[in-house]
Coordinates of N, CA and C in Angstrom, one line a residue:
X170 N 4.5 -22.8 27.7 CA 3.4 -22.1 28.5 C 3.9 -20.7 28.8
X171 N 5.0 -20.4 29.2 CA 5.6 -19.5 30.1 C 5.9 -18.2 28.3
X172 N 6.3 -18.9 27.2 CA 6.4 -18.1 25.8 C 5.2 -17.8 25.6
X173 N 3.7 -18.9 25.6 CA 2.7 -18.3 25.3 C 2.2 -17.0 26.6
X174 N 2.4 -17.1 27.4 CA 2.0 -15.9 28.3 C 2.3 -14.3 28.0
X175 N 4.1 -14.9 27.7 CA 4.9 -13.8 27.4 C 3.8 -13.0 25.9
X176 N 3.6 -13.7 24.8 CA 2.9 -13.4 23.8 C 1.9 -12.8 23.8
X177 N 0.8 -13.2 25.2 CA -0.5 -12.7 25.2 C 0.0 -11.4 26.2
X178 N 1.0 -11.0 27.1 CA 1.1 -9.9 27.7 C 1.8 -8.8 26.4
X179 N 2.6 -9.2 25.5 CA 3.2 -8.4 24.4 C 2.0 -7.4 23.6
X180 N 1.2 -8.4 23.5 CA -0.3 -8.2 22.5 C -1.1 -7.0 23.0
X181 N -1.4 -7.7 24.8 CA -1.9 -6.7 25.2 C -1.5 -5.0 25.3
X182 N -0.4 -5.5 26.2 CA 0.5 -4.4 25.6 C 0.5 -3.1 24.6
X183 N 0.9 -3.9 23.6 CA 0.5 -3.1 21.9 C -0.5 -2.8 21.8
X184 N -1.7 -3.6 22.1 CA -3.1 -2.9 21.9 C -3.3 -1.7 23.2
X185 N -3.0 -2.0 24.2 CA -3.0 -0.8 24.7 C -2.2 0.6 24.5
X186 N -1.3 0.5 24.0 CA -0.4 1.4 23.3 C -1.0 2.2 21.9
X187 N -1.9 1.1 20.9 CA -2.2 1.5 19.8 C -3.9 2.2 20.4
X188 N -4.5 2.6 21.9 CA -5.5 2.6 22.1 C -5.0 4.2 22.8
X189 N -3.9 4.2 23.3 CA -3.3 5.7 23.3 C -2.8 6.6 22.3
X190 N -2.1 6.0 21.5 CA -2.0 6.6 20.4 C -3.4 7.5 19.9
X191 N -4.7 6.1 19.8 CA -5.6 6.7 19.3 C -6.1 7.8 19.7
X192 N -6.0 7.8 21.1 CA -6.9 9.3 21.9 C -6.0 10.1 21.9
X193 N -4.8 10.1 21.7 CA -3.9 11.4 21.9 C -3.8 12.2 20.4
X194 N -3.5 11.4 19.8 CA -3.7 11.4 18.2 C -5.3 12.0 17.5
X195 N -5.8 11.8 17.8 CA -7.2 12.0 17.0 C -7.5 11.1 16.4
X196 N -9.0 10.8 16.6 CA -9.9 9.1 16.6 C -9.5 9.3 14.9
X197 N -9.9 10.6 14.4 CA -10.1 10.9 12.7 C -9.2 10.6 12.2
X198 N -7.6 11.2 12.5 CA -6.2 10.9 12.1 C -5.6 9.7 12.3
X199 N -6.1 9.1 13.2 CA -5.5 7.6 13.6 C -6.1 6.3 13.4
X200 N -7.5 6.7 12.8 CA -8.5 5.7 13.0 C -8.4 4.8 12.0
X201 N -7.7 4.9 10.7 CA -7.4 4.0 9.9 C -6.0 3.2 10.5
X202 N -5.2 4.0 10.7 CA -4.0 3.0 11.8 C -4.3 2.1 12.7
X203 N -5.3 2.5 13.5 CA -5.6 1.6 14.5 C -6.4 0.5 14.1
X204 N -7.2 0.9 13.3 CA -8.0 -0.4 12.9 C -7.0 -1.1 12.1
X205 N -6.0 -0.9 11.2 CA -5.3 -1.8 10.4 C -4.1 -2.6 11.2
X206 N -3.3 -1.7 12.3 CA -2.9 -2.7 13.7 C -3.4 -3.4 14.3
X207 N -4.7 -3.3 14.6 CA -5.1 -4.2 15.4 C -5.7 -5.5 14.8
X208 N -6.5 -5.6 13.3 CA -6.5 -6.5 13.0 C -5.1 -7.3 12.2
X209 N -4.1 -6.4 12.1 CA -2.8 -7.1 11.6 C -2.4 -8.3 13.1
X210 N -2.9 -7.5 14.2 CA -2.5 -8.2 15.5 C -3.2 -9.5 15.7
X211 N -4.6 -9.1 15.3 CA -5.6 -10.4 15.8 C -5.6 -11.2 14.5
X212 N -4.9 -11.3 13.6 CA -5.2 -12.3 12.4 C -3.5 -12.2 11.9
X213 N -2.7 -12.1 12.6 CA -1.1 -12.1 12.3 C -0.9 -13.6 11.6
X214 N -1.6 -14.2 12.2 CA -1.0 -16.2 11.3 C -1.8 -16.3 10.3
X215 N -2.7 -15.3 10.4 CA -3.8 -15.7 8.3 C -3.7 -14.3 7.5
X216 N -2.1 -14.0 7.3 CA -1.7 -12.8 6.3 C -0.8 -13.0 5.7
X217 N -0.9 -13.5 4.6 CA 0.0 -13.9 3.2 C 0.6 -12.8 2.8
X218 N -0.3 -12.0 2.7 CA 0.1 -10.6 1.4 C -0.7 -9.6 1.7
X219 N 0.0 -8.5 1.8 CA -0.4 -7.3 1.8 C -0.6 -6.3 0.7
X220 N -1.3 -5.7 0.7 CA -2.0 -4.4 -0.7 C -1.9 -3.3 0.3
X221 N -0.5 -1.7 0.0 CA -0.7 -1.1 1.0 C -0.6 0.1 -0.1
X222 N -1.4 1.7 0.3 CA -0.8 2.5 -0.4 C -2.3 3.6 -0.5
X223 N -2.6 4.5 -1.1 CA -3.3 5.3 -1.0 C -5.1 4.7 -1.5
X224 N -6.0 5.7 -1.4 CA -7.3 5.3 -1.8 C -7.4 4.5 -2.7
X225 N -6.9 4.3 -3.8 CA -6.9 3.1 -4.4 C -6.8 1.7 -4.1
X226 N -6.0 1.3 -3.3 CA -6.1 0.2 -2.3 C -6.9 -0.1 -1.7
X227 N -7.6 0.9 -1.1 CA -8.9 0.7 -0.2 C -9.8 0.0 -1.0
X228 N -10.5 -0.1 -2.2 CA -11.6 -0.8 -3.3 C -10.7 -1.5 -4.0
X229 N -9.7 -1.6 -3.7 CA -8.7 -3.3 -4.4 C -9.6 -4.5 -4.8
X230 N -10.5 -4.9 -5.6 CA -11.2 -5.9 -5.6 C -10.9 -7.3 -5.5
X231 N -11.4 -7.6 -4.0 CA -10.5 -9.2 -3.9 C -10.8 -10.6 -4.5
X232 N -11.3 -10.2 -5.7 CA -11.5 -11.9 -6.2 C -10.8 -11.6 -7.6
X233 N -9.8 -10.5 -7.7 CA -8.9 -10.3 -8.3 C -7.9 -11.5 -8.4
X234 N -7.5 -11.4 -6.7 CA -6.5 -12.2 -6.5 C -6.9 -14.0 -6.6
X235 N -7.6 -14.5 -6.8 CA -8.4 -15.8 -6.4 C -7.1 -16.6 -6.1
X236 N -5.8 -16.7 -6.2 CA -5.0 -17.5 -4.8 C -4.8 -16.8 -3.6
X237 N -5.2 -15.9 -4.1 CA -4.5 -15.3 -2.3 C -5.7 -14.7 -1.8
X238 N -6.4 -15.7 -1.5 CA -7.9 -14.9 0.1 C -7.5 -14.5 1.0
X239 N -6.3 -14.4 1.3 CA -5.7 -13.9 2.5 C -4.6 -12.8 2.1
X240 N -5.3 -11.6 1.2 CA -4.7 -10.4 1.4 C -5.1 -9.5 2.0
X241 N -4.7 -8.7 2.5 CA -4.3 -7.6 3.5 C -5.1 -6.8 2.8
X242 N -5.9 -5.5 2.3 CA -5.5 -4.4 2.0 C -5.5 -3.2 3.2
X243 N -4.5 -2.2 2.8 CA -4.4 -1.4 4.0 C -4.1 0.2 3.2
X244 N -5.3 0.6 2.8 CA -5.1 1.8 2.1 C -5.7 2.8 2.5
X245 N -5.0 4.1 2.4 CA -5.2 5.3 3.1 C -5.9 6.2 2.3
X246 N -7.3 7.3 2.8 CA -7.9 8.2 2.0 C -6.8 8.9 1.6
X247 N -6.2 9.9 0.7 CA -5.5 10.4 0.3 C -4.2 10.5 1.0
X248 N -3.6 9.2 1.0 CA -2.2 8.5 1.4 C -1.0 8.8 0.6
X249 N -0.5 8.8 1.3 CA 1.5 9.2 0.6 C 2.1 8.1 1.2
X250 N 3.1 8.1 0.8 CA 4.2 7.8 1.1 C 4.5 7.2 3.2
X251 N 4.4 8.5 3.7 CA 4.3 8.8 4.6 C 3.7 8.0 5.5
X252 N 2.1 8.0 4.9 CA 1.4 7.0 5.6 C 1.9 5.8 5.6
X253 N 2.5 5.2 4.6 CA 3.1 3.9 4.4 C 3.9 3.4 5.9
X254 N 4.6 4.4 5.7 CA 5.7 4.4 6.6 C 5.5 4.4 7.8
X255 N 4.6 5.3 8.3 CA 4.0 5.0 9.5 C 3.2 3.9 9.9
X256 N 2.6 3.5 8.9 CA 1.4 2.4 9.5 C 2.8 1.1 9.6
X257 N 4.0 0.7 8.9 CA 5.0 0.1 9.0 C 5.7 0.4 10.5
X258 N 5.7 1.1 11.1 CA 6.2 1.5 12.2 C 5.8 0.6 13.4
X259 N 4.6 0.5 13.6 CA 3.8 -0.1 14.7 C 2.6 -1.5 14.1
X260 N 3.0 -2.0 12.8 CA 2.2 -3.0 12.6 C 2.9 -4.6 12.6
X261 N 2.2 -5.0 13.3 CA 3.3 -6.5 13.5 C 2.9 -7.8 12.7
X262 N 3.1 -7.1 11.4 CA 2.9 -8.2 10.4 C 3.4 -9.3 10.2
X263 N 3.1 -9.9 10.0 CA 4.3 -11.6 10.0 C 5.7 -11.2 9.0
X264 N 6.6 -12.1 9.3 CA 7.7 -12.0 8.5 C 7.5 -12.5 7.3
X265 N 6.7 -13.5 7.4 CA 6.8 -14.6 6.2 C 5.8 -14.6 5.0
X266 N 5.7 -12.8 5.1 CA 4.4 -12.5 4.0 C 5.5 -13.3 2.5
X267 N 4.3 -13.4 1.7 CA 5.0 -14.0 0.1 C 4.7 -12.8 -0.8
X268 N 3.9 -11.7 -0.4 CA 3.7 -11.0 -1.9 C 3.2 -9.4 -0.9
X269 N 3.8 -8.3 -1.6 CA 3.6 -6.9 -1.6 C 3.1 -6.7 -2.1
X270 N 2.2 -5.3 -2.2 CA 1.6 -4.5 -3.7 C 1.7 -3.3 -2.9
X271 N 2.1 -2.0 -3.7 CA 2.8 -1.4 -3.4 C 2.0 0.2 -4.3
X272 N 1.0 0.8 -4.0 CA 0.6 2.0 -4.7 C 0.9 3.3 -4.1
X273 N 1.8 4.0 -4.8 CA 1.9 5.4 -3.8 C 2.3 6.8 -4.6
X274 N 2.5 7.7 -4.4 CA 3.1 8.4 -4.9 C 2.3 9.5 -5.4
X275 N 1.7 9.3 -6.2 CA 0.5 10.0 -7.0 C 0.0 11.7 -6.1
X276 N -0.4 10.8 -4.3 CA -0.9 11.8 -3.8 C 0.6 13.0 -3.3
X277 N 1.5 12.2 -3.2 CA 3.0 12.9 -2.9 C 2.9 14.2 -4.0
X278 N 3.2 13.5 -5.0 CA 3.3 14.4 -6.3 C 2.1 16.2 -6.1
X279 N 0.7 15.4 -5.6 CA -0.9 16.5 -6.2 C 0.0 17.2 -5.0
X280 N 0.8 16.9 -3.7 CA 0.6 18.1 -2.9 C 2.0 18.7 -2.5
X281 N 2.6 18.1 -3.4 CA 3.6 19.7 -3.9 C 5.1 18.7 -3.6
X282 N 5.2 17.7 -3.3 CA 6.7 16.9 -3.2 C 7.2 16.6 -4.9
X283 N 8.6 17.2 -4.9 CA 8.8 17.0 -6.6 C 9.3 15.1 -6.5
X284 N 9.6 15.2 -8.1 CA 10.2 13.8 -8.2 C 11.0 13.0 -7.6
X285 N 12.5 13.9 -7.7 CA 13.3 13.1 -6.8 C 13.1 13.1 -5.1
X286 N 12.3 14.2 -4.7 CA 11.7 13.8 -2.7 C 11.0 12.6 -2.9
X287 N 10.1 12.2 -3.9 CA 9.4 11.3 -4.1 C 9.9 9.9 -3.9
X288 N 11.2 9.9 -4.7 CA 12.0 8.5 -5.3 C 12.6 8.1 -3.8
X289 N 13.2 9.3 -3.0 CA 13.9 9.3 -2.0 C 13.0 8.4 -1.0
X290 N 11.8 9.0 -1.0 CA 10.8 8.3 0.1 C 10.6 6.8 -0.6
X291 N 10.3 6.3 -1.9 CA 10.7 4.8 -2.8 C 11.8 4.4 -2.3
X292 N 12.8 4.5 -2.5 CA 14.5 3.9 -2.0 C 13.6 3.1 -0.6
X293 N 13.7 4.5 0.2 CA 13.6 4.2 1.7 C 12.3 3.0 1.7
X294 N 10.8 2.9 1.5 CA 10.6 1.7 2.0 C 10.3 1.0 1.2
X295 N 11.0 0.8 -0.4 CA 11.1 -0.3 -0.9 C 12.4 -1.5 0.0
X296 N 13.4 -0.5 0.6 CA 14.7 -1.5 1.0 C 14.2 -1.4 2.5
X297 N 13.1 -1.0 3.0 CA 12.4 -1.6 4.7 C 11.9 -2.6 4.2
X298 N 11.0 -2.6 2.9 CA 10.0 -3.5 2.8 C 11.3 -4.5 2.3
X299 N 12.0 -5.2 1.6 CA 12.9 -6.0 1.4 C 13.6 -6.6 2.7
X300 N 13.9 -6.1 3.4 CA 14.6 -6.2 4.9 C 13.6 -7.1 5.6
X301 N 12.6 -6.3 5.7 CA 11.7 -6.7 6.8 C 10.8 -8.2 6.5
X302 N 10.5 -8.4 5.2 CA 9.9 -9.6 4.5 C 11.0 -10.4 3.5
X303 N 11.6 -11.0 4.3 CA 12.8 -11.7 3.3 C 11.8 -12.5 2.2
X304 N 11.0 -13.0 2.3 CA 10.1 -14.2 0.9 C 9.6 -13.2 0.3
X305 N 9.0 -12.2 0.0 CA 8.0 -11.5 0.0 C 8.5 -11.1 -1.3
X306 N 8.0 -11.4 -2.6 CA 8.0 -10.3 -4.1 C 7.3 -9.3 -3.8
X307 N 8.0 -7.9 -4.2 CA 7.1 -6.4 -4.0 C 6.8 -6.4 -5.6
X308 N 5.9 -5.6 -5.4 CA 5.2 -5.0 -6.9 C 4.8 -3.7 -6.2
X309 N 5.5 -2.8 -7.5 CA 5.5 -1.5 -7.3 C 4.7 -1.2 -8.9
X310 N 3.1 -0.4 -8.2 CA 2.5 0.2 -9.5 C 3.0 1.5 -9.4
X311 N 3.0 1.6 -10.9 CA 3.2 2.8 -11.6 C 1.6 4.0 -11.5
X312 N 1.9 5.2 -11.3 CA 1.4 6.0 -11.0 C 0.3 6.0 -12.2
X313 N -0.9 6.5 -12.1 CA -2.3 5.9 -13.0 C -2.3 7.9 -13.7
X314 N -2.5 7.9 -15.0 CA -2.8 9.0 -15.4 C -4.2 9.7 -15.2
X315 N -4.7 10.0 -13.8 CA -6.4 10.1 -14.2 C -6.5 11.7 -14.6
X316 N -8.0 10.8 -15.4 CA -8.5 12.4 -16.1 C -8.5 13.5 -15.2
X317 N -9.0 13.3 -13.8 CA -9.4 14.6 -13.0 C -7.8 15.2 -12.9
X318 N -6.8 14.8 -13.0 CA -5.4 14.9 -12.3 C -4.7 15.4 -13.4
X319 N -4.8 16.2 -14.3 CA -4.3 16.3 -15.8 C -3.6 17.5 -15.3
X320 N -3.6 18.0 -14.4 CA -2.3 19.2 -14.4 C -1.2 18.5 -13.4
X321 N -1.1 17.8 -13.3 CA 0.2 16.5 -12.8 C 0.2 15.6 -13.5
X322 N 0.3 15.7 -15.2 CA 0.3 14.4 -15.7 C 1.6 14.6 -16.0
X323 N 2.2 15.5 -16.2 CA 3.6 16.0 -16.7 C 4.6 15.2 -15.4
X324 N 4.4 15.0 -14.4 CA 5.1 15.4 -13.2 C 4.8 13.6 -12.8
X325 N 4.0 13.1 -13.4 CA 3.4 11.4 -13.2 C 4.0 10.8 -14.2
X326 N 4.1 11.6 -15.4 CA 5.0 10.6 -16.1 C 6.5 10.8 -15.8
X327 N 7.2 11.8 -15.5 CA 8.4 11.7 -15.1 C 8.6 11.0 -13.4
X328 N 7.6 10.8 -13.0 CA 7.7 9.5 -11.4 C 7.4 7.9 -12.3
X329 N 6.7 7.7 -12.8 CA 6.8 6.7 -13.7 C 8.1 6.3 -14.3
X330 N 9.0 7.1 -15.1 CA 10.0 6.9 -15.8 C 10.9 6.4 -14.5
X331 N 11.1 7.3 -13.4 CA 12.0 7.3 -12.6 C 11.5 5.7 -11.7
X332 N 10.8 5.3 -11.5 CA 10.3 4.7 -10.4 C 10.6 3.2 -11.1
X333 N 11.2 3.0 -12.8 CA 12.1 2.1 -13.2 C 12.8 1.8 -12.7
X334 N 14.0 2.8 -12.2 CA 15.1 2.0 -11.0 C 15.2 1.1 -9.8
X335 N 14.0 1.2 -9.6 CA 13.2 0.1 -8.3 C 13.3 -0.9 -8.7
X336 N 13.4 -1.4 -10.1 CA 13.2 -2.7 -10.5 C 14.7 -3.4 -10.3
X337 N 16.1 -2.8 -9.9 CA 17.2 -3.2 -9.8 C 17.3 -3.3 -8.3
X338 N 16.7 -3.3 -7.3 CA 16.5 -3.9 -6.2 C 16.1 -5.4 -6.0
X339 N 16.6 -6.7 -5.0 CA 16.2 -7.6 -5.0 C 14.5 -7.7 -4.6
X340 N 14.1 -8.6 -5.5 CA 13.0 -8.8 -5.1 C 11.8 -7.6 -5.5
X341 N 12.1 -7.0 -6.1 CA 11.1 -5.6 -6.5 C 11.1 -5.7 -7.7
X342 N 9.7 -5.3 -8.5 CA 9.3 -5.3 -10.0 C 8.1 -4.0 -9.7
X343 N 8.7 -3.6 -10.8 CA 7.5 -2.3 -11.5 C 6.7 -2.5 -12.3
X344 N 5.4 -2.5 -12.3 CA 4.1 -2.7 -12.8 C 3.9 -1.5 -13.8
X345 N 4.5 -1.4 -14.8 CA 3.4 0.0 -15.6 C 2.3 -0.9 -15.9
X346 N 0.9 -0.1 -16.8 CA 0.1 -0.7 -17.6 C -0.7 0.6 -18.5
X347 N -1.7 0.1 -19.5 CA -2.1 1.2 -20.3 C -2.2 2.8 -19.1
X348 N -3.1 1.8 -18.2 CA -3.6 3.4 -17.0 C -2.1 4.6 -17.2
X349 N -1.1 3.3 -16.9 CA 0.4 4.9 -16.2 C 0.6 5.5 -18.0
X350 N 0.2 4.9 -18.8 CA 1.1 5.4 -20.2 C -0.1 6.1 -21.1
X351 N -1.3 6.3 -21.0 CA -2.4 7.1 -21.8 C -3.5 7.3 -20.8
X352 N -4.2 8.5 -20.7 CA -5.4 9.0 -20.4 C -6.5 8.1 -20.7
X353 N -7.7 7.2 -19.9 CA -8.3 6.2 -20.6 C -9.5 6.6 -19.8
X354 N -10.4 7.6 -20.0 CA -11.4 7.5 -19.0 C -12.3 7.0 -18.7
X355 N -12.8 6.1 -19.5 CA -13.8 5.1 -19.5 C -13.5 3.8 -18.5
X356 N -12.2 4.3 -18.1 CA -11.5 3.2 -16.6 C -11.9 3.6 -15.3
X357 N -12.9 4.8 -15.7 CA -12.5 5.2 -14.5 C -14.3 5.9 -13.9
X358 N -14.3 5.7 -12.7 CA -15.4 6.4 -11.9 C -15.8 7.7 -12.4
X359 N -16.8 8.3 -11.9 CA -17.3 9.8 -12.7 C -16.4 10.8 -11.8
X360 N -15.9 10.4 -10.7 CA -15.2 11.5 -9.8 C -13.4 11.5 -10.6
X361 N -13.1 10.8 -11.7 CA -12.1 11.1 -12.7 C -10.9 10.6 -11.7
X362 N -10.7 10.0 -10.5 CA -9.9 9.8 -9.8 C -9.6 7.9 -9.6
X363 N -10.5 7.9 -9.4 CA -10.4 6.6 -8.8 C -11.3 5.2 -9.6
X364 N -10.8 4.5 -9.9 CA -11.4 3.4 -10.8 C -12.8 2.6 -10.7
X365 N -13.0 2.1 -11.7 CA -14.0 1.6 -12.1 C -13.5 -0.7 -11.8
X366 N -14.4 -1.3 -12.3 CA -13.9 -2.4 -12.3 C -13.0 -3.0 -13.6
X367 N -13.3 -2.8 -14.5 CA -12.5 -2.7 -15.6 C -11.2 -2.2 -15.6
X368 N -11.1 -0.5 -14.9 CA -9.9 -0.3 -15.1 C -8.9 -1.0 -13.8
X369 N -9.6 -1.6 -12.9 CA -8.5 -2.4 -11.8 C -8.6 -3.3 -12.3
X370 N -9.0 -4.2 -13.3 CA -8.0 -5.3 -14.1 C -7.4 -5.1 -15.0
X371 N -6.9 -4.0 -15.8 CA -5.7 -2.9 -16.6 C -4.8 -2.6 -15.5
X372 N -5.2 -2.0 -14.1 CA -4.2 -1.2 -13.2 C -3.2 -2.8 -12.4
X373 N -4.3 -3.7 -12.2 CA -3.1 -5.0 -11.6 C -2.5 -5.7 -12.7
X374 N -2.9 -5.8 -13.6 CA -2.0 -6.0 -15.0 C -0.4 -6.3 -15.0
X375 N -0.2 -8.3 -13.8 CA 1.7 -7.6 -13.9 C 1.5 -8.0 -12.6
X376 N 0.5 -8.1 -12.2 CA 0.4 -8.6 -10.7 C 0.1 -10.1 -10.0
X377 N 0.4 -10.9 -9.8 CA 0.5 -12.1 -9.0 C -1.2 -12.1 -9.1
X378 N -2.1 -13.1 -9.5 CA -3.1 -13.1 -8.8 C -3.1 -14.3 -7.4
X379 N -1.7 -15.3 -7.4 CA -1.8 -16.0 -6.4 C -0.3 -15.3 -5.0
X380 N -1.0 -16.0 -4.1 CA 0.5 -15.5 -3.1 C 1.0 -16.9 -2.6

């Protein structure tokens, strides 16, 4: 009794914390954080697997996965790295997630961080994400060549090449597929950015459909 109390004062707690954050912060800047804390809070015992990483994540189509109805996604409008990291900071995800997915970088690269700042920020929360979720296989996608993005295709394939060394960490695998290795536009939405349905079963290509 006296642990479950302890639990419900912790909760509250954090939600009041993540409800300051929000007003000090900006509803606009914070408002995907808070809403992905709070339901990580109120559905903590029915989250298998998480899908975290930039606008691509956000349209993850979930009957992709058909074992795992109980994925997460938690993707950010034009997300880095960064975001990752932060939303990691204050989210009290279970330990005993089974499965990562892992999309990032892409937006790092369009706003001016080179390769290796890139990899540096990879190291760092591939080995939090390892630490933090001992069961948990990560899957790290490879950066998508889109058409709108063709003056960083030079700079996407050399994060691609590099973002192989991940795969010598425990528990971490790198996902290329046609998207990271040729221009394919017919994968993709008219805004040249972000996918179609088709091309998100090319882009998980390598990916667990169960957790």
């Amino acid at each position: 009794m006296l642990a479950a109390s302890r639990q419900l004062i912790l909760k509250i707690l954090l939600l009041c914390t993540l409800t300051l954050i929000l007003v000090l912060g900006g509803a606009y800047a914070w408002s995907d954080f808070f809403r992905y804390w709070a339901h990580d809070l109120t559905g903590h015992n029915r989250i298998d697997a998480v899908a975290m990483g930039s606008s691509s994540i956000l349209s993850l189509p979930r009957d992709y996965f058909t074992g795992c109805p109980t994925l997460a996604r938690r993707g950010f409008g034009s997300g880095t790295l960064g975001h990752l990291s932060r939303y990691l900071d204050y989210s009290p995800l279970p330990e005993s997630l089974s499965l990562v997915v892992v999309y990032a970088g892409e937006n790092d690269l369009v706003y001016g961080a080179s390769v290796p700042q890139i990899m540096d920020r990879f190291d760092t929360l591939t080995a939090r994400l390892t630490q933090r979720f001992p069961e948990a296989e990560i899957y790290v996608l490879k950066a998508k060549l889109a058409p709108a993005r063709s003056d960083y295709h030079e700079g996407m394939i050399a994060l691609n090449q590099a973002l192989d060394t991940l795969g010598s960490m425990p528990r971490v695998t790198v996902v290329g597929s046609r998207l990271s290795r040729q221009v394919s536009p017919q994968y993709y939405l008219p805004d040249g950015v972000h996918l179609n349905r088709p091309g998100y079963d090319l882009f998980l290509e390598g990916v667990p459909r169960s957790c």
